[in-house]
Amino acid sequence: VSNEQAIRYEPARLEHAEIFLSMMRALEGADPGTTPFDERRRRAIFEDFTKEASFGRAWLIFAGEKLAGYVILTLGFSFEYRGRDAYIDELYLEKQFRGRGIGRKTMQFVEEAARGLGVNAIHLEASQGNTAAMELYRRTGFVDHERRLMTKWLTGTPT
Ligand SMILES: CC(C)(COP(=O)(O)OP(=O)(O)OC[C@H]1O[C@@H](n2cnc3c(N)ncnc32)[C@H](O)[C@@H]1OP(=O)(O)O)[C@@H](O)C(=O)NCCC(=O)NCCS
């Protein structure tokens, strides 16, 4: 991508399911999550998500005409964070689009979108060894705190 190439964000629609799923699979390869990737479930979740605006927003990221990646913002609520809060649930750029400032631009874009939705604070998780992600988040104002996020599955730990 040349620097002049415009970065554009297209809101996710149901018909984008296969595009999202293929990039989600690639993200899982680049940054394995805590739960195994289950394509069938993911597709169903994507369908639910695109139908229900209160769950959050997702966008495809384009550099000029080329698909560069995707980002997902999910919405929550917290007394501690003074009302609406949100998670950057997933952020992925295809290899050839990394390290060119698109991550930073996308963080700005998502922050603006979140403000527009009345969000007070954005959270995210980053894997220890993922330097690019850690640097991006640190440099866009995210701070680590002396707390651990703990999780209990109510539907059984996925295998
Ligand atoms: C993580 C990711 C989104 C970062 O986006 P990016 O477009 O490559 O990052 P940018 O080019 O905007 O860089 C942002 C900042 O981080 C720094 N940075 C980026 N990659 C870096 C690396 N590998 N090592 C050190 N610093 C790095 C840049 O120097 C830049 O700093 P600056 O803006 O102050 O100059 C992208 O690399 C990616 O999609 N990786 C694979 C998927 C993934 O790991 N997603 C995150 C899951 S939590």
Coordinates of C-alpha atoms and ligand atoms in Angstrom, one line a residue, residues 23 26-28 30-32 61 68-70 88-95 97-107 124-127 130-140, ligand 1:
M23 CA -9.8 -13.8 8.3
A26 CA -6.1 -16.5 9.9
L27 CA -6.1 -14.4 13.1
E28 CA -6.4 -17.6 15.1
A30 CA -1.4 -15.5 14.0
D31 CA -2.5 -15.1 17.6
P32 CA -4.1 -18.2 19.0
I61 CA -10.9 -2.6 6.5
A68 CA -6.9 -5.4 4.4
G69 CA -8.5 -6.8 7.5
Y70 CA -11.3 -6.4 10.0
I88 CA -12.0 -4.3 20.9
D89 CA -12.8 -8.0 20.5
E90 CA -10.7 -8.7 17.4
L91 CA -8.4 -6.8 15.2
Y92 CA -6.7 -8.4 12.2
L93 CA -4.7 -7.1 9.2
E94 CA -3.5 -9.3 6.4
K95 CA 0.3 -9.7 6.5
F97 CA -0.9 -4.5 5.3
R98 CA 0.9 -4.7 8.7
G99 CA 3.5 -2.2 9.9
R100 CA 2.2 0.7 7.7
G101 CA 0.1 2.6 10.2
I102 CA -3.3 1.0 9.3
G103 CA -3.5 -0.5 12.8
R104 CA -3.1 3.0 14.4
K105 CA -5.6 4.5 12.0
T106 CA -8.1 1.7 12.8
M107 CA -7.7 2.3 16.5
L124 CA -8.9 -5.1 25.0
E125 CA -6.8 -8.2 25.6
A126 CA -3.4 -8.8 24.1
S127 CA -1.3 -12.0 24.1
N130 CA 2.4 -10.4 20.4
T131 CA 4.8 -7.4 20.2
A132 CA 3.1 -5.6 17.3
A133 CA -0.3 -5.7 19.1
M134 CA 1.2 -4.7 22.5
E135 CA 3.1 -1.8 20.9
L136 CA 0.1 -0.6 18.9
Y137 CA -2.2 -0.7 22.0
R138 CA 0.4 1.0 24.2
R139 CA 1.1 3.7 21.7
T140 CA -2.6 4.4 21.2
Ligands
LIG1 C1 -1.4 -6.1 15.6 C2 -1.7 -5.3 14.3 C3 -3.2 -5.0 14.2 C4 -0.9 -4.0 14.3 O1 -1.3 -3.2 13.2 P1 -0.2 -2.5 12.3 O2 -0.9 -1.7 11.2 O3 0.8 -3.5 11.9 O4 0.5 -1.4 13.3 P2 0.9 0.1 12.9 O5 1.7 0.0 11.6 O6 -0.2 1.0 12.9 O7 1.9 0.4 14.1 C5 1.4 1.0 15.3 C6 2.6 1.2 16.2 O8 3.1 0.0 16.7 C7 4.4 -0.1 16.4 N1 4.6 -1.5 15.8 C8 3.9 -2.1 14.9 N2 4.4 -3.4 14.7 C9 5.4 -3.5 15.5 C10 6.3 -4.6 15.7 N3 6.2 -5.7 15.1 N4 7.3 -4.4 16.7 C11 7.4 -3.2 17.3 N5 6.5 -2.2 17.2 C12 5.6 -2.3 16.3 C13 4.7 0.8 15.2 O9 6.0 1.3 15.3 C14 3.7 1.9 15.5 O10 4.2 2.9 16.4 P3 4.0 4.5 16.0 O11 2.6 4.6 15.4 O12 4.2 5.1 17.3 O13 5.1 4.7 15.0 C15 -1.2 -6.1 13.0 O14 0.1 -6.3 13.1 C16 -1.9 -7.4 12.9 O15 -3.0 -7.5 12.3 N6 -1.3 -8.5 13.4 C17 -1.9 -9.9 13.3 C18 -3.1 -10.1 14.0 C19 -3.0 -9.7 15.5 O16 -2.1 -10.1 16.2 N7 -4.0 -9.0 16.0 C20 -4.1 -8.5 17.4 C21 -4.7 -9.6 18.2 S1 -4.8 -9.0 19.9

